[in-house]
XYZ file of C-alpha atoms in Angstrom:
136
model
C -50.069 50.390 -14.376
C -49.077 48.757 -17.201
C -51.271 45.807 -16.248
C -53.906 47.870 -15.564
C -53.932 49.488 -19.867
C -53.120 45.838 -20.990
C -56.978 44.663 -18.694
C -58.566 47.823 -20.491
C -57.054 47.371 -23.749
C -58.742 43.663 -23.817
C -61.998 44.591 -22.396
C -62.243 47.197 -24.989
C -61.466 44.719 -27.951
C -63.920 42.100 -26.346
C -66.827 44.308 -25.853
C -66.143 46.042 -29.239
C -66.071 42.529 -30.561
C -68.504 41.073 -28.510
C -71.064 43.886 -29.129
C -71.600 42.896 -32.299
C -73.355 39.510 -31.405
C -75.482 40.666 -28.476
C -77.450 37.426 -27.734
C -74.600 35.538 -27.438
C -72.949 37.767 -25.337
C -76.000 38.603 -22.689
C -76.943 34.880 -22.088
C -72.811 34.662 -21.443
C -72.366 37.765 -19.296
C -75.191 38.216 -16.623
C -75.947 41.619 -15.771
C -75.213 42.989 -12.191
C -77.850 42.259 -9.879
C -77.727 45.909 -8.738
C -78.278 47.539 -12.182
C -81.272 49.256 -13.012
C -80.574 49.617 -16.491
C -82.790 47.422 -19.091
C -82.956 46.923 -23.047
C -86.846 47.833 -23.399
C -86.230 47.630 -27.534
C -83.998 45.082 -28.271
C -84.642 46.269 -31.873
C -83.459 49.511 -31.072
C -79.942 48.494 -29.246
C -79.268 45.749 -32.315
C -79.455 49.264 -35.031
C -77.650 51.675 -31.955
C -75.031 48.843 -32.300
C -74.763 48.491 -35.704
C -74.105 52.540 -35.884
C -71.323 52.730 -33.618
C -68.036 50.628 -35.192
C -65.732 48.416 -33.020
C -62.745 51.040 -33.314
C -65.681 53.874 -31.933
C -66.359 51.552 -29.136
C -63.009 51.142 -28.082
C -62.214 54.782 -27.867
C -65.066 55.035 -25.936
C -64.685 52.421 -23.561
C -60.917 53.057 -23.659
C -61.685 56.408 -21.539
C -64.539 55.492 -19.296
C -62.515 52.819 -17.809
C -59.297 54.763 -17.615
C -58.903 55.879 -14.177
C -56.741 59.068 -15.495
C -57.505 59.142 -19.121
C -57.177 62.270 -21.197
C -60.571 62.609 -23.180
C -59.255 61.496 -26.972
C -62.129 60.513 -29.315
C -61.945 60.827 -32.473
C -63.645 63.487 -35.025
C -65.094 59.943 -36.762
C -66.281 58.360 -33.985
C -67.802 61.600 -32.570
C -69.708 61.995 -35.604
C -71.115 58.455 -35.327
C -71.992 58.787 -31.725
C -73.900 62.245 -32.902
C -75.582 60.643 -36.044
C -76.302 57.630 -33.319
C -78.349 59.975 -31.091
C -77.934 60.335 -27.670
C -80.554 57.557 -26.492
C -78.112 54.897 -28.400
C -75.292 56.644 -26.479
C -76.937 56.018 -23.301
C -78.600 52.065 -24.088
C -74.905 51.346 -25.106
C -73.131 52.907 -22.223
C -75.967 51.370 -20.070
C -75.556 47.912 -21.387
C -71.682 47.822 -20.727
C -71.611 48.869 -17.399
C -74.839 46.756 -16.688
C -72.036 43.666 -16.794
C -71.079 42.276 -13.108
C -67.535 42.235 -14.441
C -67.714 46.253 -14.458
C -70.197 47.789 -11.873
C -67.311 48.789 -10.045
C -66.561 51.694 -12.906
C -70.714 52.751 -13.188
C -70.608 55.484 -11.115
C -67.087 57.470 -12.673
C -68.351 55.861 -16.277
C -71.068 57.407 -16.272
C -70.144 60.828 -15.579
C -67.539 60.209 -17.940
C -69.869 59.082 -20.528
C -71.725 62.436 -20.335
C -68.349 64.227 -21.024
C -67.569 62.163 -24.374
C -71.145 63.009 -25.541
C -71.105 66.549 -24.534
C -67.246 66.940 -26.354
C -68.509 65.458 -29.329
C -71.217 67.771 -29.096
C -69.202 71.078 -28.441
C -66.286 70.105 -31.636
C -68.574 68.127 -33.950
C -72.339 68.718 -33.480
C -72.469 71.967 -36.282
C -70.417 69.369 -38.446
C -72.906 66.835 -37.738
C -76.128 69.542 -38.182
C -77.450 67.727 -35.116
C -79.702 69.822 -32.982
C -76.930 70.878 -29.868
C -78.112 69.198 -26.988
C -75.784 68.966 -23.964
C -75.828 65.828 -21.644
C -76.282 67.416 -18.221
């Protein structure tokens, strides 16, 4: 178990990390051949990425890998995901799980990624005055 936190722990830090210089990272990590997920804007992604911090992305990737994970993001990083928008949610969610090394956690992650938006949603989206939109 404990190997398992210390394997999501570093994948956390190296996508948070590594999310910052996309270009470098995508010609590094090829995308699974199964995914259907693709950057149409690359524009877009770069400002989704540059809206979300490293210490966001880690909380969020720190739960949708988790096989038993309590839900524990922060008010901060829910408000950035909310001020984000729900499309950068997604093309950043997408983009992870798009990576060979992790298409065994798509299906789970992305259920799971509906329940971080939707709880950020739910205890920050007033806070946020963001129109309240559920992920269903």
């Amino acid at each position: 178990m404990a190997k398992l936190d210390c394997s999501i722990t570093f994948l956390a830090l190296f996508f948070a990390a590594g999310l910052l210089f996309v270009p470098a990272l995508s010609e590094d990590i090829a995308p699974s051949p199964k995914s259907e997920h693709h950057i149409v804007d690359e524009e877009f992604f770069q400002t989704c990425v540059q809206k979300v911090n490293g210490r966001c992305s880690i909380e969020v990737l720190g739960y949708l890998l988790a096989p038993k994970n309590q839900l524990n993001v922060s008010r901060d990083c829910c408000l950035k995901i909310i001020e984000s928008g729900i499309d950068c949610h997604h093309i950043l969610v997408d983009v992870v799980l798009s990576m060979r090394q992790l298409e065994a956690y798509e299906p789970v992650a992305h259920s799971k990624s509906k329940e971080v938006w939707n709880y950020c949603i739910t205890n920050y989206g007033k806070e946020a005055h963001a129109p309240i939109s559920l992920d269903k």
